[in-house]
Every structure is written in structure tokens, then in C-alpha cells.
Tab-separated table of C-alpha atoms in Angstrom:
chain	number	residue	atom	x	y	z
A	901	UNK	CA	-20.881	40.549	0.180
A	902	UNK	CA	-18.846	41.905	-2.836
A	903	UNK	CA	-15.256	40.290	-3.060
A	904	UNK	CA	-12.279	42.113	-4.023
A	905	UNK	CA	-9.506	39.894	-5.239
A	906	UNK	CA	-6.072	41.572	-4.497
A	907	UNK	CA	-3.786	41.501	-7.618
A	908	UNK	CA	-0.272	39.794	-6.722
A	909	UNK	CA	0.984	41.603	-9.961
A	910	UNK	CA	1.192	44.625	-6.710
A	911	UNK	CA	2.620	43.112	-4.110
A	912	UNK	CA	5.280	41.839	-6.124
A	913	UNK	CA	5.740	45.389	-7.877
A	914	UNK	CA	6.090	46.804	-4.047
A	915	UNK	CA	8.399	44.653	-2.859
A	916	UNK	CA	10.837	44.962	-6.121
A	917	UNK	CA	10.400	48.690	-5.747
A	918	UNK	CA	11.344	48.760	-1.771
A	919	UNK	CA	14.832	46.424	-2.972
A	920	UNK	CA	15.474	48.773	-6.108
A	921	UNK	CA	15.441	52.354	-3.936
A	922	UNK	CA	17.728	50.327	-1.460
A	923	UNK	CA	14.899	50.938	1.150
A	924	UNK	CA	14.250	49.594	4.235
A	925	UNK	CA	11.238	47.336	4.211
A	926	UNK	CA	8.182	49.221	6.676
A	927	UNK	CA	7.989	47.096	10.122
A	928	UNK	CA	4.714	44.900	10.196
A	929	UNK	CA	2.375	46.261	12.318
A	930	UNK	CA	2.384	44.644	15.963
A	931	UNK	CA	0.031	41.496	14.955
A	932	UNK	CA	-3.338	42.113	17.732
A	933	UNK	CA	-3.308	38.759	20.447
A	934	UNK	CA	-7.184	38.610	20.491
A	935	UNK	CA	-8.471	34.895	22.161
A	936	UNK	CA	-9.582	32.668	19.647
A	937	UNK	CA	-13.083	32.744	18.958
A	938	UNK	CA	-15.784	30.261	20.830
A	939	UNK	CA	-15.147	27.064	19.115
A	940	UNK	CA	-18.777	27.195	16.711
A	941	UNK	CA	-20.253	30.525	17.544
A	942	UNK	CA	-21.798	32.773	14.917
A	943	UNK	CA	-23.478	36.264	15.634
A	944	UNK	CA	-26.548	36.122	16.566
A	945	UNK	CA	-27.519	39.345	14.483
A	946	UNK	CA	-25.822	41.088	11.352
A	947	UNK	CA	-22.996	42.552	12.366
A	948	UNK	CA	-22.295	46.656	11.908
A	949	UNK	CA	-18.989	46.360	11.871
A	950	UNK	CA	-16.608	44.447	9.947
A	951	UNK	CA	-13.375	43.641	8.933
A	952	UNK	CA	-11.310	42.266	5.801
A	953	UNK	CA	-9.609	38.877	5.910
A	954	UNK	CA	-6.472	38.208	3.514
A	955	UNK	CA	-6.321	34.944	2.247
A	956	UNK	CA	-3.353	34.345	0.104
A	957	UNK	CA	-3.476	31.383	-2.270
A	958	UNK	CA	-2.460	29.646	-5.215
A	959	UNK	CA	-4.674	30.652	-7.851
A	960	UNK	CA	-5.933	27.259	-9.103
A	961	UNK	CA	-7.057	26.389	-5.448
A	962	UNK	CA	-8.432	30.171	-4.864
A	963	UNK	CA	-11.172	29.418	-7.936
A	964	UNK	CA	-12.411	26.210	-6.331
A	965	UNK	CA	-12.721	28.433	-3.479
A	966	UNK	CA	-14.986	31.441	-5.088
A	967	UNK	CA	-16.976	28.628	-6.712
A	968	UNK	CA	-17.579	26.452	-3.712
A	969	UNK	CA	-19.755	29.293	-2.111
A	970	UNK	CA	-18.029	29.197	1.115
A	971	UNK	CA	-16.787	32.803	1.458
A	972	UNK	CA	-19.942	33.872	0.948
A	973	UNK	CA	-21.504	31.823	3.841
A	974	UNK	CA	-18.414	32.254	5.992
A	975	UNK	CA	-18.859	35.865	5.344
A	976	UNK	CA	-22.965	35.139	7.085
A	977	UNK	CA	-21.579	33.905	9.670
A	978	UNK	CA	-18.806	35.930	10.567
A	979	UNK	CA	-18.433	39.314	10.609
A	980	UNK	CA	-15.052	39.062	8.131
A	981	UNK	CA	-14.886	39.787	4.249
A	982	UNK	CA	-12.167	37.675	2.699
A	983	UNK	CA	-10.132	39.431	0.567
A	984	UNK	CA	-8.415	36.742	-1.953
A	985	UNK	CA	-4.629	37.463	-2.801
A	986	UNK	CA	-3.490	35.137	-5.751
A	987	UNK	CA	-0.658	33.479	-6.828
A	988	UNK	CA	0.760	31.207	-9.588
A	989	UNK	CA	1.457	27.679	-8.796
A	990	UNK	CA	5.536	28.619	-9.450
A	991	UNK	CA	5.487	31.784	-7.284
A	992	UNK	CA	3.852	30.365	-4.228
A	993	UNK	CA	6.219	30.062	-1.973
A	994	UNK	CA	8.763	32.874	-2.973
A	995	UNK	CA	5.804	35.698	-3.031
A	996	UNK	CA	4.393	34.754	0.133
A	997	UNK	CA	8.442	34.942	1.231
A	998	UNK	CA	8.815	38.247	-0.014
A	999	UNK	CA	5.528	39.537	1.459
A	1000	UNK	CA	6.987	38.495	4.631
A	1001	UNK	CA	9.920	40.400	4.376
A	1002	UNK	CA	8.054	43.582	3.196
A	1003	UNK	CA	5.749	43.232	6.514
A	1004	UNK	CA	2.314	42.517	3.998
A	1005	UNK	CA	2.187	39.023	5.372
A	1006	UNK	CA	-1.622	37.879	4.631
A	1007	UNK	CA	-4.280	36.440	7.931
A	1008	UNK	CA	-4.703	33.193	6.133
A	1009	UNK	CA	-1.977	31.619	3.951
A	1010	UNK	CA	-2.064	27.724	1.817
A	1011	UNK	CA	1.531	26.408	2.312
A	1012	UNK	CA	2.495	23.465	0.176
A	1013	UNK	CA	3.729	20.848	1.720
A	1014	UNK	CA	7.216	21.607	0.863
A	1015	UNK	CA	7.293	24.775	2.242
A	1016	UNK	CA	5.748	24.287	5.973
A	1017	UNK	CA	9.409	23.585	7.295
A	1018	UNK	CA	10.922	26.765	5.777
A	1019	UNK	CA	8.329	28.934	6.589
A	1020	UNK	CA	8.352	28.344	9.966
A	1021	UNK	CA	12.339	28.713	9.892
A	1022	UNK	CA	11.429	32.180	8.889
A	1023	UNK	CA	9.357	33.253	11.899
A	1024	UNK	CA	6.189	33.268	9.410
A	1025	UNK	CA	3.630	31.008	10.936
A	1026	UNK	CA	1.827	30.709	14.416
A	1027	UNK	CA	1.790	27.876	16.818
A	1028	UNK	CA	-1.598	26.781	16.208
A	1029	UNK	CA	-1.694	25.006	19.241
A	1030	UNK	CA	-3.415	27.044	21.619
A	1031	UNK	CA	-6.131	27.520	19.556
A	1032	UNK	CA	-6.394	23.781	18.605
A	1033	UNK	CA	-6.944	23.073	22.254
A	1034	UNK	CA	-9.623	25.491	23.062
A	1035	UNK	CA	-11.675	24.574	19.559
A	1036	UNK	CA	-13.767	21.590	18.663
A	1037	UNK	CA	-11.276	20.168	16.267
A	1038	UNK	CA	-10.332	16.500	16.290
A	1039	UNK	CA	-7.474	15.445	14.326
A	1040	UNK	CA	-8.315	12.085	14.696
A	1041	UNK	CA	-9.865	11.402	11.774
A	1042	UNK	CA	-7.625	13.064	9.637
A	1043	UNK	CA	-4.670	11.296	7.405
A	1044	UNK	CA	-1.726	11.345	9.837
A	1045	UNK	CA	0.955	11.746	7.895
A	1046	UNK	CA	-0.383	15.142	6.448
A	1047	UNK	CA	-0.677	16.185	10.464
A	1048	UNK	CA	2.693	15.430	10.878
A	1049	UNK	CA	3.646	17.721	7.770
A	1050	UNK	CA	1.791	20.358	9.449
A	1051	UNK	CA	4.120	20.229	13.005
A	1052	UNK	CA	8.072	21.277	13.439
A	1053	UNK	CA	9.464	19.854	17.179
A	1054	UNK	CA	5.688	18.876	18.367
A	1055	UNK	CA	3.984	21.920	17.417
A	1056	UNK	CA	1.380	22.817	15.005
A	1057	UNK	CA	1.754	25.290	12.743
A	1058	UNK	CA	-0.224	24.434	9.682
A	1059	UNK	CA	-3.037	22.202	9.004
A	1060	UNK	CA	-3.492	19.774	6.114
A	1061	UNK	CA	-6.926	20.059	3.882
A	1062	UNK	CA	-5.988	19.305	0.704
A	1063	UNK	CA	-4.130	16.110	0.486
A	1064	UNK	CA	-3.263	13.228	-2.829
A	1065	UNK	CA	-1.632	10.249	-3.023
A	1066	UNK	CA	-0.699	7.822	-6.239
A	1067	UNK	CA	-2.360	5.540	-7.858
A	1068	UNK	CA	-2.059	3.494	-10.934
A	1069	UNK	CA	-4.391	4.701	-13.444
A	1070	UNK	CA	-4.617	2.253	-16.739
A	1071	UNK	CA	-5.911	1.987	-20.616
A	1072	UNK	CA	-8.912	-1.163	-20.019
A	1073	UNK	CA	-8.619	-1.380	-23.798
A	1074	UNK	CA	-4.545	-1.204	-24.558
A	1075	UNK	CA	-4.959	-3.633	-21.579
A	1076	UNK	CA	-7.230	-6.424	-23.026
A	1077	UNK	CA	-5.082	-5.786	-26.553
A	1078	UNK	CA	-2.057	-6.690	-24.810
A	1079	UNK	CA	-3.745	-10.117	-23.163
A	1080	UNK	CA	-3.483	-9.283	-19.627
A	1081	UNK	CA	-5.913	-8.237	-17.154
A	1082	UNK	CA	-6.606	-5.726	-14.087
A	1083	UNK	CA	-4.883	-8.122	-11.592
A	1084	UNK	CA	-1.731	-8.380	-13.535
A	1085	UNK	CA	-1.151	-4.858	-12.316
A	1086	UNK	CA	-0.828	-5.609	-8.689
A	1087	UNK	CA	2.945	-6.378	-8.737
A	1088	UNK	CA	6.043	-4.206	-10.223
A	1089	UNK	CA	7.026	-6.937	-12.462
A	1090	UNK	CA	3.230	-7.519	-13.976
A	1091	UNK	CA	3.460	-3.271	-14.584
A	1092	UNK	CA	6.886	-3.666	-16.755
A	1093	UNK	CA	5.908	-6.579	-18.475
A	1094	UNK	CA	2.366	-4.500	-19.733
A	1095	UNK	CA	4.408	-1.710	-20.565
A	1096	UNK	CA	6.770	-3.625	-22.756
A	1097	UNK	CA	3.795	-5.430	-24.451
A	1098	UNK	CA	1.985	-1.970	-24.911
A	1099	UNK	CA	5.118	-0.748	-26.177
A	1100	UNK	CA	5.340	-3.472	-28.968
A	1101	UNK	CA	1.681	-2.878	-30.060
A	1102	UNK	CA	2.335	0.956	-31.219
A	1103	UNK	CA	1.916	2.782	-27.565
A	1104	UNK	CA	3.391	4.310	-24.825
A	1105	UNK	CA	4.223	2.804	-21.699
A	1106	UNK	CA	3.669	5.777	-19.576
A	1107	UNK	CA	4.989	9.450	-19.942
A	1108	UNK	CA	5.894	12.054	-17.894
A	1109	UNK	CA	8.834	14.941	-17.538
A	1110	UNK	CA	12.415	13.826	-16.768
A	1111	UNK	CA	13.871	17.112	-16.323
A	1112	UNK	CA	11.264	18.271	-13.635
A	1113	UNK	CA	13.365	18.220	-10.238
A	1114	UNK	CA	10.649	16.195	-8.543
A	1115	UNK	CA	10.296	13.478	-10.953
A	1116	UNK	CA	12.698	11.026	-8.927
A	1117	UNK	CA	10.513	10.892	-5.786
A	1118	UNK	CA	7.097	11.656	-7.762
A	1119	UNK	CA	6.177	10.672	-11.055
A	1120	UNK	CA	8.325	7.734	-12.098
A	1121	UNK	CA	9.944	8.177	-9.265
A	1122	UNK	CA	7.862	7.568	-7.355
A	1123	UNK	CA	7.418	3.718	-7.638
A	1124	UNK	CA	10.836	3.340	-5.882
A	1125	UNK	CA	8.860	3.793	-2.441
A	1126	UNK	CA	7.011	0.340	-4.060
A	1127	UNK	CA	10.431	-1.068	-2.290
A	1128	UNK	CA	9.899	0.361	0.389
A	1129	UNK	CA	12.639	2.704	-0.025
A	1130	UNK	CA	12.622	7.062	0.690
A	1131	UNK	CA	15.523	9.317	-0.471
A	1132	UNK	CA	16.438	9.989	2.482
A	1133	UNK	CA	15.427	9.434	6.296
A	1134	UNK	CA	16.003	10.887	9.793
A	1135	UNK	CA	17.925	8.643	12.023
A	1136	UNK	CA	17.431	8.534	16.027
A	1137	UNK	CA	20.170	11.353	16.553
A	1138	UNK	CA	18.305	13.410	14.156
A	1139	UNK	CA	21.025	12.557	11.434
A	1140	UNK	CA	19.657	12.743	7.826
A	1141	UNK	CA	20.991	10.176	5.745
A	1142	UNK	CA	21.136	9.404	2.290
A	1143	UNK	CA	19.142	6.006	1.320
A	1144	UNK	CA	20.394	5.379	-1.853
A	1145	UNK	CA	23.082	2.485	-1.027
A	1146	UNK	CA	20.206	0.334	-0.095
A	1147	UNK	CA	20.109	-2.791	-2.266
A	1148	UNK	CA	15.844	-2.374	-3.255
A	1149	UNK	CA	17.288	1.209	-4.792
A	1150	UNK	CA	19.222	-0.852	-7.694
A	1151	UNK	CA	16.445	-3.534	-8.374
A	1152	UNK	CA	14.156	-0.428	-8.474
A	1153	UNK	CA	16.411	2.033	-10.835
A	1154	UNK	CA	17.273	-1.191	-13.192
A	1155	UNK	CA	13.280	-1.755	-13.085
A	1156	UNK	CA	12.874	2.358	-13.923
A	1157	UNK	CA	15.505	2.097	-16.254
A	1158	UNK	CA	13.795	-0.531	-18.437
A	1159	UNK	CA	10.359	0.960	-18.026
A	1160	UNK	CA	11.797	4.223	-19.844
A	1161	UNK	CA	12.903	2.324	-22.652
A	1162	UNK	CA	9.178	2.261	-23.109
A	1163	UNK	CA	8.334	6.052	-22.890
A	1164	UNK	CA	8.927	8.802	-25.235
A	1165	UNK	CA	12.637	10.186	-25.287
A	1166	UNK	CA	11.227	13.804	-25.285
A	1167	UNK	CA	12.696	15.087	-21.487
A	1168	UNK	CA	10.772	17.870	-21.642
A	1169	UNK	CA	7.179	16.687	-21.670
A	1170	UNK	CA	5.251	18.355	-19.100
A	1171	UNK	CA	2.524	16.903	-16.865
A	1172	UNK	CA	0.198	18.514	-18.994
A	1173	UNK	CA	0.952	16.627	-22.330
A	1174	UNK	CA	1.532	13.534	-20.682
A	1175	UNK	CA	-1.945	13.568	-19.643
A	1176	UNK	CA	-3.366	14.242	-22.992
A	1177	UNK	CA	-1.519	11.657	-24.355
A	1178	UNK	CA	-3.112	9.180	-21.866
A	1179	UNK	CA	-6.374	10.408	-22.803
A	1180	UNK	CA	-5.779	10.318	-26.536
A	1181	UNK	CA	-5.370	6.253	-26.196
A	1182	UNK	CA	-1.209	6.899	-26.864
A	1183	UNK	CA	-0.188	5.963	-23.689
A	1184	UNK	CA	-1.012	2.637	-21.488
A	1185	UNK	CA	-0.359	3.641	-17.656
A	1186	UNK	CA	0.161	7.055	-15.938
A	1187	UNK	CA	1.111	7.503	-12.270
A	1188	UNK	CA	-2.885	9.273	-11.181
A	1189	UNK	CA	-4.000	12.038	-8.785
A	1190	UNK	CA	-6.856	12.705	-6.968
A	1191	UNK	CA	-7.599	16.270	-9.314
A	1192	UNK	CA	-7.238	14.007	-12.363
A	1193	UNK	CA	-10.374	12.472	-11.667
A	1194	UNK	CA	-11.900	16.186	-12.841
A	1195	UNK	CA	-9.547	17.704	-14.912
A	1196	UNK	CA	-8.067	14.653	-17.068
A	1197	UNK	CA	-10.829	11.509	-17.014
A	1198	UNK	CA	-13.657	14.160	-19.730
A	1199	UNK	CA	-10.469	14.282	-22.043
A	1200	UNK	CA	-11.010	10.212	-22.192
A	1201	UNK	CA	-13.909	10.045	-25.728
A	1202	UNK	CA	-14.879	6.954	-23.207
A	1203	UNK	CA	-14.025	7.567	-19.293
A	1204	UNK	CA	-14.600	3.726	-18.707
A	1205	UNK	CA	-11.870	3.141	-20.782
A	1206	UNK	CA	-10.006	3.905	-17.484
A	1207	UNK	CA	-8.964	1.786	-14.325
A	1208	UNK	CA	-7.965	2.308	-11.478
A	1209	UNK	CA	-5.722	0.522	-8.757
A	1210	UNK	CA	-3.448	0.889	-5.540
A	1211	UNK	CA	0.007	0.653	-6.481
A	1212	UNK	CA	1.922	-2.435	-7.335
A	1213	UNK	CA	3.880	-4.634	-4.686
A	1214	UNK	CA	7.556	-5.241	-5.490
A	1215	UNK	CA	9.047	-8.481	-5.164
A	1216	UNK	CA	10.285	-8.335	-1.647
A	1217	UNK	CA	6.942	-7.440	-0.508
A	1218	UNK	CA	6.327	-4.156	-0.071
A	1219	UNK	CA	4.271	-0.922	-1.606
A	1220	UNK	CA	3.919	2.356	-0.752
A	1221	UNK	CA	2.303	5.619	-2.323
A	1222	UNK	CA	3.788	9.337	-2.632
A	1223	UNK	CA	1.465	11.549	-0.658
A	1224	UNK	CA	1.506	15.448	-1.343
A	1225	UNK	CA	-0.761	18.468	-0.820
A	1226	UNK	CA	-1.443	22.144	1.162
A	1227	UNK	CA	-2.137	23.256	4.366
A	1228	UNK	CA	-3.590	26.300	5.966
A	1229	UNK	CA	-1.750	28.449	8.156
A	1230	UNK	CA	-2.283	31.850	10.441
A	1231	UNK	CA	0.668	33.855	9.795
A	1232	UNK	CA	2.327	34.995	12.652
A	1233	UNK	CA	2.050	38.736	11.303
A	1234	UNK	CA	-1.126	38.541	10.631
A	1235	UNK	CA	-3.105	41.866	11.534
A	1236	UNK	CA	-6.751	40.081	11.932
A	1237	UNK	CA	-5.937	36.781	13.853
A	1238	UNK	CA	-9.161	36.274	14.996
A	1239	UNK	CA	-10.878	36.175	11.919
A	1240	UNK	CA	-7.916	34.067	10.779
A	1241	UNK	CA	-8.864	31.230	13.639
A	1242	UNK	CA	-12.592	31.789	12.979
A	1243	UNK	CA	-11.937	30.632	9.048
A	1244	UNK	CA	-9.680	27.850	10.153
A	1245	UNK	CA	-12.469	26.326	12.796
A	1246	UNK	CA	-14.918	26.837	9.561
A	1247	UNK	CA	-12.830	25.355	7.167
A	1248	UNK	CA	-12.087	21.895	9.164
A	1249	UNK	CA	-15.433	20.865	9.319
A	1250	UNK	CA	-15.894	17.705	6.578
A	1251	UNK	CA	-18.623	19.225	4.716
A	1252	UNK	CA	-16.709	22.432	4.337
A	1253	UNK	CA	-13.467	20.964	3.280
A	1254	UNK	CA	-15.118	18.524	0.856
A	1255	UNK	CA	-16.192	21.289	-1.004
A	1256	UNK	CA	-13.173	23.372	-1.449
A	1257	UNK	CA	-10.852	20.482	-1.858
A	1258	UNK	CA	-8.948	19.651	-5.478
A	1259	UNK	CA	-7.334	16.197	-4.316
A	1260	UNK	CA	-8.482	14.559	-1.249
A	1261	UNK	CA	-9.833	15.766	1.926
A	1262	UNK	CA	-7.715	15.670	4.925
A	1263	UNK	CA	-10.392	14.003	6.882
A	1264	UNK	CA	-11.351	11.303	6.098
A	1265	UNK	CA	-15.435	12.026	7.398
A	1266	UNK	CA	-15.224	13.803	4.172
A	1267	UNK	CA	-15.113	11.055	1.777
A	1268	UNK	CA	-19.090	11.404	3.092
A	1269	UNK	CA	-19.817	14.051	0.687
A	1270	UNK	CA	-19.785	15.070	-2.876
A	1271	UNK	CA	-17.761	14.171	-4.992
A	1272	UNK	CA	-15.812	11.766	-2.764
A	1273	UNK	CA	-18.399	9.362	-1.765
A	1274	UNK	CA	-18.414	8.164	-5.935
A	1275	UNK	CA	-16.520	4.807	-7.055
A	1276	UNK	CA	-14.482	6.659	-8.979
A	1277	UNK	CA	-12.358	7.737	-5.553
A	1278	UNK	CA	-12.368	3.743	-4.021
A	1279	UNK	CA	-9.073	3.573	-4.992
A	1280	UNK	CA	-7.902	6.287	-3.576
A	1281	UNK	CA	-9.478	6.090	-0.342
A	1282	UNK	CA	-7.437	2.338	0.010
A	1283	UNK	CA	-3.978	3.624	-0.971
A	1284	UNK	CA	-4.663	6.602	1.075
A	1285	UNK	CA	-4.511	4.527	4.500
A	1286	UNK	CA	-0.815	3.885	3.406
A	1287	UNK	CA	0.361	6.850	1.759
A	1288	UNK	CA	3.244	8.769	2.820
A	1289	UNK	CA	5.568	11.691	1.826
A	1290	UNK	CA	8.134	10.360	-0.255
A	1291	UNK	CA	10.845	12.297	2.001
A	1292	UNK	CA	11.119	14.227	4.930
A	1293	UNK	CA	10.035	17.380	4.322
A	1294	UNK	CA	13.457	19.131	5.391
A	1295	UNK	CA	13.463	23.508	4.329
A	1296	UNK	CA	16.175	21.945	1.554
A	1297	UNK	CA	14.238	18.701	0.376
A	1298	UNK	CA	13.274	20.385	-2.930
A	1299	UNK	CA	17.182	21.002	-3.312
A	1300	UNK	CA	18.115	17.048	-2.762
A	1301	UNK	CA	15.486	15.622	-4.907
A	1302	UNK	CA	17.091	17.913	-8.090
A	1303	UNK	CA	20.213	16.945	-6.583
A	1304	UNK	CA	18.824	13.183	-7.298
A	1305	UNK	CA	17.372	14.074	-10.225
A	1306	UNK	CA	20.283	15.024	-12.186
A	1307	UNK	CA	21.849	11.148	-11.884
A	1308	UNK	CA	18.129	9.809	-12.078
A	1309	UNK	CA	17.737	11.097	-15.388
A	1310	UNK	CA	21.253	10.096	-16.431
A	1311	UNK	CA	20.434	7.018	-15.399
A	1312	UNK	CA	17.066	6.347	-17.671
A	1313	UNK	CA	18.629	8.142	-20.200
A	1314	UNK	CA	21.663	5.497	-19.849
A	1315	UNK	CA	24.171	7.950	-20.076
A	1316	UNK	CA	25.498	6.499	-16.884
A	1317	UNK	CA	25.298	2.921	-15.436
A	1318	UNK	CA	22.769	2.711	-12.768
A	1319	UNK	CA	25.976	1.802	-10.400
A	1320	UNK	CA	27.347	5.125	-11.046
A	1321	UNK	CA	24.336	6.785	-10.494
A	1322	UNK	CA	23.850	5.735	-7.573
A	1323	UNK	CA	26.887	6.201	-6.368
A	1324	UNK	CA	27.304	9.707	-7.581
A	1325	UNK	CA	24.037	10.726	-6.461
A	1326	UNK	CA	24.868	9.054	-2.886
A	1327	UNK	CA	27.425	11.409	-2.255
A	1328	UNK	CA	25.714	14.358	-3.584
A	1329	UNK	CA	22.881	13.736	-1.698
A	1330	UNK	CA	24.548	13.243	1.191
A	1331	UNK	CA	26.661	16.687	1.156
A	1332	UNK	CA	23.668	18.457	0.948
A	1333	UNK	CA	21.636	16.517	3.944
A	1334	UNK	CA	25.175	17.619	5.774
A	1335	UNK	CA	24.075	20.964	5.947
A	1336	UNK	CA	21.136	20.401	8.142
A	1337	UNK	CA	22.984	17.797	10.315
């Protein structure tokens, strides 16, 4: 079945010419209330009859799709034709926003993780939950704390498939140069002392982008949940507070603060360089991803170069891993729900996910099947039991980590004491969580 992928370049074009005239927006059409379909059923003969599917993605994630050959046997077994509608990574969420508003809101939509909690502020996804207790799905087995993404006030309106979490990914040979070895690596203190040593041999300790606004709960960043500490948490009111007066937030910004000394000074080094550097032999550590493993580790001129382990323990005991990734949703808009619950029941199957996934699988059964089931993901799969998202996802939490971030980076860049930084970014934090309480 012939695909037709929908150019974004026109929905975006639309919905600036509906503004510019001063318009009203067209109503969505009244979105159809069909029952789910039977939990596995396929037609029985080819279908005479069918109709299109929008799936709106981000691009990167829509290629993995159109090469995985699932449309195409989705498309067999359903009578459906997906009709792709891409986006770029740093349009994701405002596009499918502004198709919302127009009334073009697509069947299917991927909602990073970040977005789930404004999107359903905005009346744009369906309570899944209905249809998750008349299908065959079992949560179960899938990482928990990307369910919980997935659900606002107990209900489920998106569900996780393509998950990551951090690891420490290292240089074997800068390693052995420096006189230290794998297990080293296991605590915060063993990490700064090889990046210091690396540092004094001619490399890199690790490299990444300071002025990127998630960098303080990612990236560098996000070795402060090594002390077991989050931004911010939800209290038992509901409260959102501010985290940063905790004592394990100093010993971890003086222990971020001495690892930069060890980095390059260039703030504007994307992830993209930093991860050629790594793979040119420049740089000793770097904070590693599950879609690393295919788009970074054939830079290496020797892969085995590279190790791999969980992240390091701090010294009052405790570790922890940033989780992030996307879910799939059914808009609530949508003008083919069925088909929209049909390609979520065939899409949460582990084989199926597997195969379209760019970072981990949400279900764990699908570490099973290619390419998960290699030693190159054994890493992974132990950090993953522990992983969590470094905040909670609140509609503003983008907003408060670049709140953060501006006295995070002052901070490394030691144009303010870590004391003030914290203190500073305390209150800032907290004025913004003050919105939402």
C-alpha cells in the first residue's frame, strides 16, 4: 500500500494563514465514538473499503518507522493506510499545539514526555482507559515510571514505547592511560578523580552544552539524582516544592563544579559535537543513551574502545538515572478512532515495539528481540530497573529546569559561588512551582 507522507511545511502554512486573515479557526469535526476494536482481530479477507490513519511524529522516529516495515503489515491487517505527518524534533510539541487549535488534530500522535501533562491540559488527548480494559494489554511488564508519565489524576492518556535512561559510557584506553580501571567508575568520587587524571594527560573529561535549558537535570546534570536528589517534588498536599536547599545539592554542585574545570569552556557545544569528540578519542566519559548505541558507537575507529556502566553511587549511598522518552496517544479529535486503537493494540505487542523503538522498549519482554537482546544493551537493561524522570513532569517543568539552568551554568562557569546559586535559583524555582500550587 503506497504511503503518502503529509508535509508539516502545510499545516503550519494553514494555521499562520487562519491567524494572519484574523480568522476564526474551522470547528473539528465531531470525533466518531466507534467501540474499540476486538482486542487481536484482523479481517479475515481484504478489505474493499478503507480508510487513512494520521500519524503525526517527530521525523527522526517517523523513519525508524517506514523502515521497520510495520505500516506496511499493519496496513495487511487492518483495513487503515497510515498517512505519516512529520515534524522536527524543535517543533514537536508547538505544531501538534497549533494543529489542535486549527481543528487538524492527527488519529495517532508521539508526545514527549514533557508534553503529556500540557496536552492533556488542553483537551487534546483521550482517556485511554476504556479501551485499555477491553484489550489484551498488560502493563505489567512495562517500566513503571514511563506508565506513570503516561496518566494525569489516575487516568491514561498516553502510553510509553520509546523509553532511555543514563548510563556512563567510558574511553577503555584513556582509562588504562590514566591507571585506573572499570570498577573505579562505580562511585562519584572514582568519576572526578578519572576526569582530572584524563584531564592532565591532554583530554577531555566529558563535554556537553551548558546553555541547553535541560542540561541541569540531564546531561551533567543529571548526576545530581546520583544523591538522590530531583529539582523539585510533589508533597502530600500536592504542593510542589523546590529541592534545592537540600544539603546532597551542594556536595553535588561543588562535585559538578570541579568536574567542569575539566571540560571545554565552549557553552555552546551541542550534543552533536560532544559526541564526536568522544568518538574521536578527545574526550574520556560522556553521560550515554540508549540511540547512541547506533548512531554514535560506528564513529568509534575501534567500538571496543568503549565501556559501559550503571551510574556511579555518591558517598551517602545512593544512585539514580534520568529516564526520558515518547508516548503514543489517540487524540481526542481524532476523526478515525478506531483505527487509532487498532494501531495502538498493534504497536504494544514486544516484537512490534522492538522494532520501531530508537532507545529502549517500554516493555521490558522486548529486550527478547533484535537489537536489544545484544551485550551491548546489559547495561542498560540494569540501570533501567531504577531509572526515573529527573522531575515531575508538571505542563511548566521545561520552564523551571531553564529557570535552574541559568544559576547552574553560573555556577560551573564560577561566576557565582555555588551558595549563591543555590540560593538564587531556590527562590526562582520556587516562584515558578507557585503557579501550579
Amino acid at each position: 500500500m503506497k504511503k503518502r507522507i503529509l508535509s508539516i511545511l502545510l499545516v503550519v502554512s494553514l494555521c499562520v494563514s487562519l491567524f494572519a486573515c484574523g480568522g476564526n479557526p474551522a470547528p473539528a469535526s465531531p470525533a466518531p465514538t466507534p467501540s474499540a476494536p476486538q482486542p487481536g482481530s484482523t479481517p479475515t479477507e481484504t478489505p474493499t473499503e478503507r480508510t487513512p490513519l494520521t500519524m503525526y511524529m517527530w521525523s527522526s522516529s517517523a523513519k525508524i518507522l517506514e523502515a521497520s516495515g510495520c505500516i506496511e503489515d499493519f496496513e495487511a491487517k487492518y483495513p487503515y493506510d497510515i498517512e505519516v505527518i512529520p515534524a522536527e524534533y524543535d517543533d514537536l510539541e508547538n505544531t501538534a499545539l497549533m494543529m489542535h487549535t486549527t481543528g487538524q488534530d492527527p488519529d495517532v500522535q508521539q508526545v514527549n514526555n514533557s508534553s503529556v501533562a500540557a496536552f492533556v491540559e488542553a483537551g487534546m488527548l483521550a482517556d485511554l482507559d476504556s479501551w485499555i480494559a477491553e484489550s489484551k494489554l498488560d502493563l505489567s511488564s512495562y517500566a513503571q515510571a514511563a506508565v506513570n508519565v503516561g496518566m494525569i489524576d489516575g487516568k491514561h492518556y498516553a502510553l510509553p514505547y520509546d523509553v532511555d535512561c543514563r548510563i556512563l559510557a567510558y574511553n577503555k584506553t584513556i582509562l588504562a592511560e590514566c591507571n585506573m580501571k572499570p570498577e573505579d567508575l562505580a562511585t562519584t568520587d572514582g568519576v572526578l578523580a578519572f576526569g582530572k587524571a584524563a584531564h592532565e594527560k591532554g583530554y577531555y573529561a566529558m563535554a556537553g552544552q551548558v546553555s541547553k535549558n535541560v542540561f541541569c537535570i540531564y546531561d551533567l546534570g543529571g548526576f545530581m539524582l546520583c544523591w538522590g536528589v530531583r529539582l523539585y517534588e510533589q508533597d502530600e498536599s500536592g504542593k510542589y516544592l523546590s529541592q534545592l536547599t537540600k544539603p546532597e545539592v551542594k556536595e553535588y554542585l561543588n562535585w559538578a563544579v570541579e568536574m567542569y574545570e575539566y571540560m571545554p569552556k565552549d557553552t555552546n557545544i551541542d550534543d552533536t559535537m560532544a559526541r564526536s569528540m568522544f568518538a574521536e578519542g578527545k574526550v574520556a566519559m560522556l553521560w550515554w543513551t540508549p540511540s547512541q548505541v547506533a548512531s554514535v558507537l560506528p564513529k568509534f575507529a575501534n567500538p571496543d574502545d568503549v565501556g559501559f556502566t550503571t551510574m556511579p553511587t555518591a558517598p551517602n549511598g545512593k544512585s539514580g538515572s534520568a529516564m526520558g522518552g515518547y508516548l503514543f496517544a489517540v487524540s481526542e479529535n481524532a476523526k478515525n478512532k478506531e483505527g487509532a486503537y487498532a494501531w495502538m493494540e498493534y504497536l504494544n505487542t514486544p516484537e512490534n515495539m522492538a522494532k520501531i523503538t530508537r532507545g529502549l522498549p517500554a516493555d521490558t519482554r522486548s529486550f527478547g528481540f533484535e537489537p536489544y537482546n545484544k551485550p551491548v544493551y546489559d547495561a542498560f537493561k540494569e540501570q533501567y530497573k531504577t531509572a526515573c524522570f529527573p522531575v515531575p513532569l508538571t505542563p511548566i517543568y521545561t520552564e523551571v529546569a531553564e529557570t535552574w539552568n541559568t544559576f547552574y551554568g553560573q555556577a560551573l562557569l564560577k561566576d557565582i559561588s555555588v551558595d549563591e546559586a543555590i540560593a538564587k535559583g531556590d527562590a526562582a524555582v520556587q516562584a515558578k512551582l507557585d503557579t501550579l500550587n
